[in-house]
mmCIF file of C-alpha atoms and ligand atoms in Angstrom:
data_model
loop_
_atom_site.group_PDB
_atom_site.id
_atom_site.type_symbol
_atom_site.label_atom_id
_atom_site.label_comp_id
_atom_site.label_asym_id
_atom_site.label_seq_id
_atom_site.Cartn_x
_atom_site.Cartn_y
_atom_site.Cartn_z
ATOM 1 C CA MET A 1 50.659 14.310 18.940
ATOM 2 C CA THR A 2 54.394 14.433 19.662
ATOM 3 C CA ALA A 3 55.322 12.676 22.903
ATOM 4 C CA ALA A 4 56.414 14.775 25.877
ATOM 5 C CA LEU A 5 60.127 14.067 26.103
ATOM 6 C CA ARG A 6 60.724 14.299 29.824
ATOM 7 C CA GLY A 7 61.226 11.586 32.393
ATOM 8 C CA LEU A 8 62.525 8.037 32.404
ATOM 9 C CA TYR A 9 63.757 6.522 29.138
ATOM 10 C CA ALA A 10 64.015 2.757 29.605
ATOM 11 C CA ILE A 11 66.268 0.809 27.230
ATOM 12 C CA THR A 12 66.097 -2.957 26.874
ATOM 13 C CA ASP A 13 69.177 -5.130 26.588
ATOM 14 C CA THR A 14 68.715 -8.574 25.094
ATOM 15 C CA PRO A 15 71.421 -10.489 27.022
ATOM 16 C CA LEU A 16 70.357 -8.894 30.302
ATOM 17 C CA LEU A 17 66.684 -9.728 29.698
ATOM 18 C CA ALA A 18 67.195 -13.250 28.367
ATOM 19 C CA GLY A 19 65.092 -16.099 29.721
ATOM 20 C CA GLY A 20 61.682 -14.560 29.230
ATOM 21 C CA LYS A 21 62.263 -11.302 31.096
ATOM 22 C CA LEU A 22 61.958 -8.891 28.167
ATOM 23 C CA LEU A 23 58.193 -8.430 28.104
ATOM 24 C CA PRO A 24 57.388 -8.565 31.857
ATOM 25 C CA TYR A 25 60.316 -6.329 32.755
ATOM 26 C CA ALA A 26 59.539 -3.861 29.959
ATOM 27 C CA GLU A 27 55.910 -3.703 31.058
ATOM 28 C CA ALA A 28 57.003 -3.186 34.651
ATOM 29 C CA ALA A 29 59.130 -0.214 33.547
ATOM 30 C CA LEU A 30 56.106 1.224 31.744
ATOM 31 C CA ILE A 31 53.821 0.696 34.740
ATOM 32 C CA GLY A 32 56.453 2.434 36.864
ATOM 33 C CA GLY A 33 56.314 5.457 34.582
ATOM 34 C CA ALA A 34 58.862 5.155 31.749
ATOM 35 C CA ARG A 35 57.861 7.600 28.996
ATOM 36 C CA LEU A 36 60.084 6.207 26.250
ATOM 37 C CA LEU A 37 61.031 2.552 25.821
ATOM 38 C CA GLN A 38 63.866 1.672 23.450
ATOM 39 C CA TYR A 39 64.054 -1.798 21.964
ATOM 40 C CA ARG A 40 67.810 -2.405 21.747
ATOM 41 C CA ASP A 41 68.571 -5.786 20.264
ATOM 42 C CA LYS A 42 71.790 -6.342 18.356
ATOM 43 C CA SER A 43 70.891 -9.763 16.950
ATOM 44 C CA ALA A 44 70.222 -10.645 13.309
ATOM 45 C CA ASP A 45 67.051 -12.605 14.084
ATOM 46 C CA ASP A 46 64.619 -10.440 12.124
ATOM 47 C CA VAL A 47 61.562 -12.570 12.879
ATOM 48 C CA ARG A 48 62.077 -12.475 16.634
ATOM 49 C CA ARG A 49 62.981 -8.802 16.470
ATOM 50 C CA PHE A 50 59.767 -7.967 14.631
ATOM 51 C CA ASP A 51 57.606 -10.011 16.994
ATOM 52 C CA GLU A 52 59.166 -8.555 20.124
ATOM 53 C CA ALA A 53 59.077 -5.001 18.831
ATOM 54 C CA GLN A 54 55.442 -5.372 17.793
ATOM 55 C CA THR A 55 54.504 -6.607 21.258
ATOM 56 C CA LEU A 56 56.465 -3.788 22.895
ATOM 57 C CA ALA A 57 54.697 -1.268 20.639
ATOM 58 C CA GLU A 58 51.345 -2.539 21.893
ATOM 59 C CA LEU A 59 52.529 -2.398 25.515
ATOM 60 C CA CYS A 60 53.709 1.187 25.024
ATOM 61 C CA ARG A 61 50.401 2.145 23.437
ATOM 62 C CA ARG A 62 48.531 0.656 26.384
ATOM 63 C CA HIS A 63 50.635 2.594 28.878
ATOM 64 C CA GLY A 64 50.731 5.884 26.988
ATOM 65 C CA ALA A 65 54.441 5.625 26.248
ATOM 66 C CA THR A 66 56.417 5.699 23.006
ATOM 67 C CA LEU A 67 58.447 2.846 21.552
ATOM 68 C CA ILE A 68 61.808 3.678 20.020
ATOM 69 C CA ILE A 69 63.702 1.164 17.883
ATOM 70 C CA ASN A 70 67.483 1.193 18.171
ATOM 71 C CA ASP A 71 69.536 1.265 14.955
ATOM 72 C CA ASP A 72 66.891 -0.113 12.561
ATOM 73 C CA LEU A 73 64.973 2.365 10.394
ATOM 74 C CA GLU A 74 63.186 -0.383 8.467
ATOM 75 C CA LEU A 75 61.776 -1.946 11.616
ATOM 76 C CA ALA A 76 60.685 1.450 12.951
ATOM 77 C CA ALA A 77 58.983 2.216 9.631
ATOM 78 C CA ARG A 78 57.192 -1.152 9.550
ATOM 79 C CA LEU A 79 55.773 -0.568 13.012
ATOM 80 C CA GLY A 80 55.227 3.176 12.717
ATOM 81 C CA VAL A 81 57.232 3.933 15.864
ATOM 82 C CA GLY A 82 60.248 6.020 16.846
ATOM 83 C CA LEU A 83 63.949 5.468 16.170
ATOM 84 C CA HIS A 84 67.341 6.062 17.769
ATOM 85 C CA LEU A 85 70.427 6.329 15.558
ATOM 86 C CA GLY A 86 74.080 6.445 16.545
ATOM 87 C CA GLN A 87 76.834 8.011 14.516
ATOM 88 C CA THR A 88 77.284 4.957 12.307
ATOM 89 C CA ASP A 89 73.632 3.854 12.077
ATOM 90 C CA GLY A 90 72.489 5.918 9.106
ATOM 91 C CA SER A 91 71.211 9.390 8.379
ATOM 92 C CA LEU A 92 68.824 11.178 10.724
ATOM 93 C CA ALA A 93 67.580 13.238 7.780
ATOM 94 C CA THR A 94 66.699 10.086 5.843
ATOM 95 C CA ALA A 95 64.956 8.693 8.901
ATOM 96 C CA ARG A 96 62.969 11.891 9.391
ATOM 97 C CA ALA A 97 61.894 11.876 5.745
ATOM 98 C CA ARG A 98 60.830 8.240 6.019
ATOM 99 C CA LEU A 99 59.105 8.302 9.427
ATOM 100 C CA GLY A 100 57.427 11.697 9.116
ATOM 101 C CA THR A 101 57.241 14.802 11.216
ATOM 102 C CA GLU A 102 55.513 13.255 14.250
ATOM 103 C CA ALA A 103 57.940 10.394 14.872
ATOM 104 C CA VAL A 104 60.272 10.601 17.848
ATOM 105 C CA ILE A 105 63.786 10.291 16.433
ATOM 106 C CA GLY A 106 66.907 10.585 18.561
ATOM 107 C CA GLY A 107 70.588 10.857 17.789
ATOM 108 C CA THR A 108 73.707 9.896 19.718
ATOM 109 C CA CYS A 109 75.972 12.917 20.206
ATOM 110 C CA HIS A 110 78.550 11.341 22.579
ATOM 111 C CA ALA A 111 80.240 14.377 24.200
ATOM 112 C CA GLN A 112 80.243 16.734 21.210
ATOM 113 C CA LEU A 113 78.028 19.767 20.776
ATOM 114 C CA GLU A 114 78.901 19.775 17.065
ATOM 115 C CA LEU A 115 77.264 16.372 16.659
ATOM 116 C CA ALA A 116 74.195 17.779 18.363
ATOM 117 C CA GLU A 117 74.157 20.753 15.966
ATOM 118 C CA ARG A 118 74.098 18.330 13.067
ATOM 119 C CA ALA A 119 71.483 16.069 14.653
ATOM 120 C CA VAL A 120 69.168 19.023 15.238
ATOM 121 C CA ALA A 121 69.697 20.280 11.690
ATOM 122 C CA GLU A 122 68.752 16.833 10.389
ATOM 123 C CA GLY A 123 65.532 16.804 12.381
ATOM 124 C CA ALA A 124 66.300 14.975 15.625
ATOM 125 C CA SER A 125 63.540 15.153 18.250
ATOM 126 C CA TYR A 126 66.087 14.772 21.043
ATOM 127 C CA ILE A 127 69.845 14.772 21.410
ATOM 128 C CA ALA A 128 71.553 12.129 23.539
ATOM 129 C CA PHE A 129 74.869 12.679 25.338
ATOM 130 C CA GLY A 130 76.982 10.208 27.305
ATOM 131 C CA ARG A 131 78.170 8.006 28.757
ATOM 132 C CA PHE A 132 78.322 10.159 31.879
ATOM 133 C CA PHE A 133 79.463 7.462 34.308
ATOM 134 C CA ASN A 134 80.931 3.971 34.166
ATOM 135 C CA SER A 135 78.524 1.840 32.188
ATOM 136 C CA ASN A 136 78.003 -1.868 32.747
ATOM 137 C CA THR A 137 76.335 -2.180 29.367
ATOM 138 C CA LYS A 138 78.710 -0.153 27.193
ATOM 139 C CA PRO A 139 81.938 0.475 29.113
ATOM 140 C CA GLY A 140 83.798 1.673 26.025
ATOM 141 C CA ALA A 141 81.376 4.440 25.058
ATOM 142 C CA PRO A 142 83.016 7.874 24.843
ATOM 143 C CA ALA A 143 82.917 9.728 28.156
ATOM 144 C CA ALA A 144 81.049 12.991 28.712
ATOM 145 C CA THR A 145 81.148 15.397 31.657
ATOM 146 C CA VAL A 146 78.205 16.979 33.404
ATOM 147 C CA GLU A 147 79.511 20.423 32.394
ATOM 148 C CA LEU A 148 78.571 19.467 28.841
ATOM 149 C CA LEU A 149 74.954 19.467 29.930
ATOM 150 C CA ASP A 150 75.164 23.141 30.949
ATOM 151 C CA GLN A 151 76.534 24.027 27.520
ATOM 152 C CA ALA A 152 73.988 21.878 25.694
ATOM 153 C CA ARG A 153 71.105 23.344 27.683
ATOM 154 C CA ALA A 154 72.221 26.861 26.850
ATOM 155 C CA ARG A 155 72.579 26.080 23.150
ATOM 156 C CA PHE A 156 69.678 23.776 22.234
ATOM 157 C CA ALA A 157 65.931 23.926 22.701
ATOM 158 C CA GLN A 158 65.570 20.213 21.979
ATOM 159 C CA PRO A 159 65.166 17.753 24.857
ATOM 160 C CA ILE A 160 68.463 16.377 26.140
ATOM 161 C CA VAL A 161 68.845 12.703 27.017
ATOM 162 C CA ALA A 162 71.637 11.633 29.381
ATOM 163 C CA ILE A 163 72.880 8.049 29.161
ATOM 164 C CA GLY A 164 75.598 5.838 30.562
ATOM 165 C CA GLY A 165 75.884 4.595 34.129
ATOM 166 C CA VAL A 166 72.745 6.410 35.183
ATOM 167 C CA THR A 167 71.494 5.197 38.568
ATOM 168 C CA LEU A 168 69.074 6.506 41.156
ATOM 169 C CA GLY A 169 72.153 8.057 42.735
ATOM 170 C CA THR A 170 73.604 9.720 39.645
ATOM 171 C CA ALA A 171 70.375 10.776 37.906
ATOM 172 C CA PRO A 172 69.526 13.765 40.137
ATOM 173 C CA GLY A 173 72.770 15.545 39.219
ATOM 174 C CA LEU A 174 72.084 15.055 35.524
ATOM 175 C CA ILE A 175 68.518 16.309 35.825
ATOM 176 C CA ALA A 176 69.695 19.331 37.827
ATOM 177 C CA ARG A 177 72.147 20.149 35.010
ATOM 178 C CA GLY A 178 69.434 20.079 32.365
ATOM 179 C CA ALA A 179 68.814 16.504 31.275
ATOM 180 C CA SER A 180 65.194 16.214 30.136
ATOM 181 C CA MET A 181 65.366 12.436 30.232
ATOM 182 C CA VAL A 182 67.653 9.823 31.731
ATOM 183 C CA ALA A 183 68.199 6.696 29.651
ATOM 184 C CA VAL A 184 68.819 3.628 31.771
ATOM 185 C CA ILE A 185 69.585 -0.027 31.174
ATOM 186 C CA HIS A 186 71.473 -1.718 34.003
ATOM 187 C CA ALA A 187 70.201 0.252 36.990
ATOM 188 C CA LEU A 188 66.651 -0.415 35.857
ATOM 189 C CA PHE A 189 66.677 -3.910 34.387
ATOM 190 C CA ALA A 190 69.407 -5.793 36.289
ATOM 191 C CA ALA A 191 66.777 -6.830 38.805
ATOM 192 C CA ASP A 192 65.528 -10.037 40.397
ATOM 193 C CA SER A 193 61.866 -9.455 39.639
ATOM 194 C CA ALA A 194 59.453 -7.367 37.605
ATOM 195 C CA THR A 195 58.243 -5.822 40.858
ATOM 196 C CA GLU A 196 61.750 -4.561 41.510
ATOM 197 C CA VAL A 197 61.893 -3.047 38.010
ATOM 198 C CA GLU A 198 58.559 -1.331 38.584
ATOM 199 C CA ASP A 199 59.739 0.116 41.912
ATOM 200 C CA ARG A 200 62.957 1.384 40.352
ATOM 201 C CA ALA A 201 61.106 2.903 37.389
ATOM 202 C CA ARG A 202 58.738 4.662 39.771
ATOM 203 C CA ALA A 203 61.691 6.044 41.709
ATOM 204 C CA PHE A 204 63.379 7.309 38.519
ATOM 205 C CA ALA A 205 60.119 8.847 37.310
ATOM 206 C CA ALA A 206 59.605 10.623 40.650
ATOM 207 C CA LEU A 207 62.915 12.453 40.162
ATOM 208 C CA PHE A 208 61.164 14.511 37.466
ATOM 209 C CA ASP A 209 58.159 15.585 39.604
HETATM 210 C C1 LIG B 1 69.038 7.285 24.188
HETATM 211 C C2 LIG B 1 70.246 6.649 23.603
HETATM 212 N N1 LIG B 1 71.411 7.337 23.582
HETATM 213 C C3 LIG B 1 72.509 6.791 23.075
HETATM 214 C C4 LIG B 1 72.460 5.523 22.544
HETATM 215 C C5 LIG B 1 73.675 4.896 21.936
HETATM 216 O O1 LIG B 1 73.503 4.708 20.539
HETATM 217 P P1 LIG B 1 74.743 4.155 19.685
HETATM 218 O O2 LIG B 1 75.871 5.074 19.883
HETATM 219 O O3 LIG B 1 74.285 3.901 18.313
HETATM 220 O O4 LIG B 1 75.063 2.776 20.393
HETATM 221 P P2 LIG B 1 74.146 1.466 20.457
HETATM 222 O O5 LIG B 1 73.083 1.708 21.477
HETATM 223 O O6 LIG B 1 73.541 1.231 19.107
HETATM 224 O O7 LIG B 1 75.069 0.379 20.883
HETATM 225 C C6 LIG B 1 71.246 4.844 22.577
HETATM 226 N N2 LIG B 1 71.107 3.598 22.089
HETATM 227 N N3 LIG B 1 70.148 5.425 23.101
HETATM 228 C C1 LIG B 2 73.938 2.417 24.760
HETATM 229 C C2 LIG B 2 74.849 3.305 25.512
HETATM 230 N N1 LIG B 2 75.441 4.365 24.910
HETATM 231 C C3 LIG B 2 76.235 5.045 25.746
HETATM 232 S S1 LIG B 2 76.280 4.361 27.286
HETATM 233 C C4 LIG B 2 75.173 3.142 26.820
HETATM 234 C C5 LIG B 2 74.716 2.060 27.735
HETATM 235 C C6 LIG B 2 73.817 2.543 28.845
HETATM 236 O O1 LIG B 2 73.545 1.468 29.693
HETATM 237 P P1 LIG B 2 73.724 1.545 31.266
HETATM 238 O O2 LIG B 2 72.532 2.322 31.785
HETATM 239 O O3 LIG B 2 73.686 0.109 31.703
HETATM 240 O O4 LIG B 2 75.017 2.212 31.557
HETATM 241 MG MG1 LIG B 3 73.406 2.370 17.432
#
């Protein structure tokens, strides 16, 4: 069954979660209520990437969440999980054909409704806009305004993901303007303990109640 695309979308960041934090912090986010978990690792270490993604897939299964692989269609296909593609990461249509109708596949649309039109036409399960605020993780990402969310909500039936500088303070405004999910790295995972991650995830998840 297709996952319900509403709530907290946790995204891992390899440098931020170095030193053995990836798995405990990711599990804490899932226990706290993250519905999607994106494995975002920019390294070329395919063996480690496969092992970590496989473990995360099992954690997601255990917690009723969905794993999304960033950038890498082959890895997503090997594991039978979801995929997120940016504008230079390959074709959403190819990914949809390869992963099948049930897979959760998302596309980066920056701040452009036209990119969302194309993503939807190519079979995206959700459309992602942002960055909405200053981002610790990707400060150079193209900026979007919250007004864009009103326009996107009026134009698309697909779930809308808001990303970039999302915190417990900024998320409510995005959700009020129509974001179905908030995608978070720093405000979730830049934490001193897994318990702190779990508490933050629970607080993000509660914003959708
Ligand atoms: C949910 C979500 N939205 C946007 C992005 C950004 O994707 P992209 O533009 O390809 O940038 P990288 O994340 O690959 O650096 C995302 N990953 N997830
Ligand atoms: C991958 C990505 N794409 C746009 S902003 C961003 C980073 C989001 O991370 P943070 O939640 O730390 O701002
Ligand atoms: Mg990408």
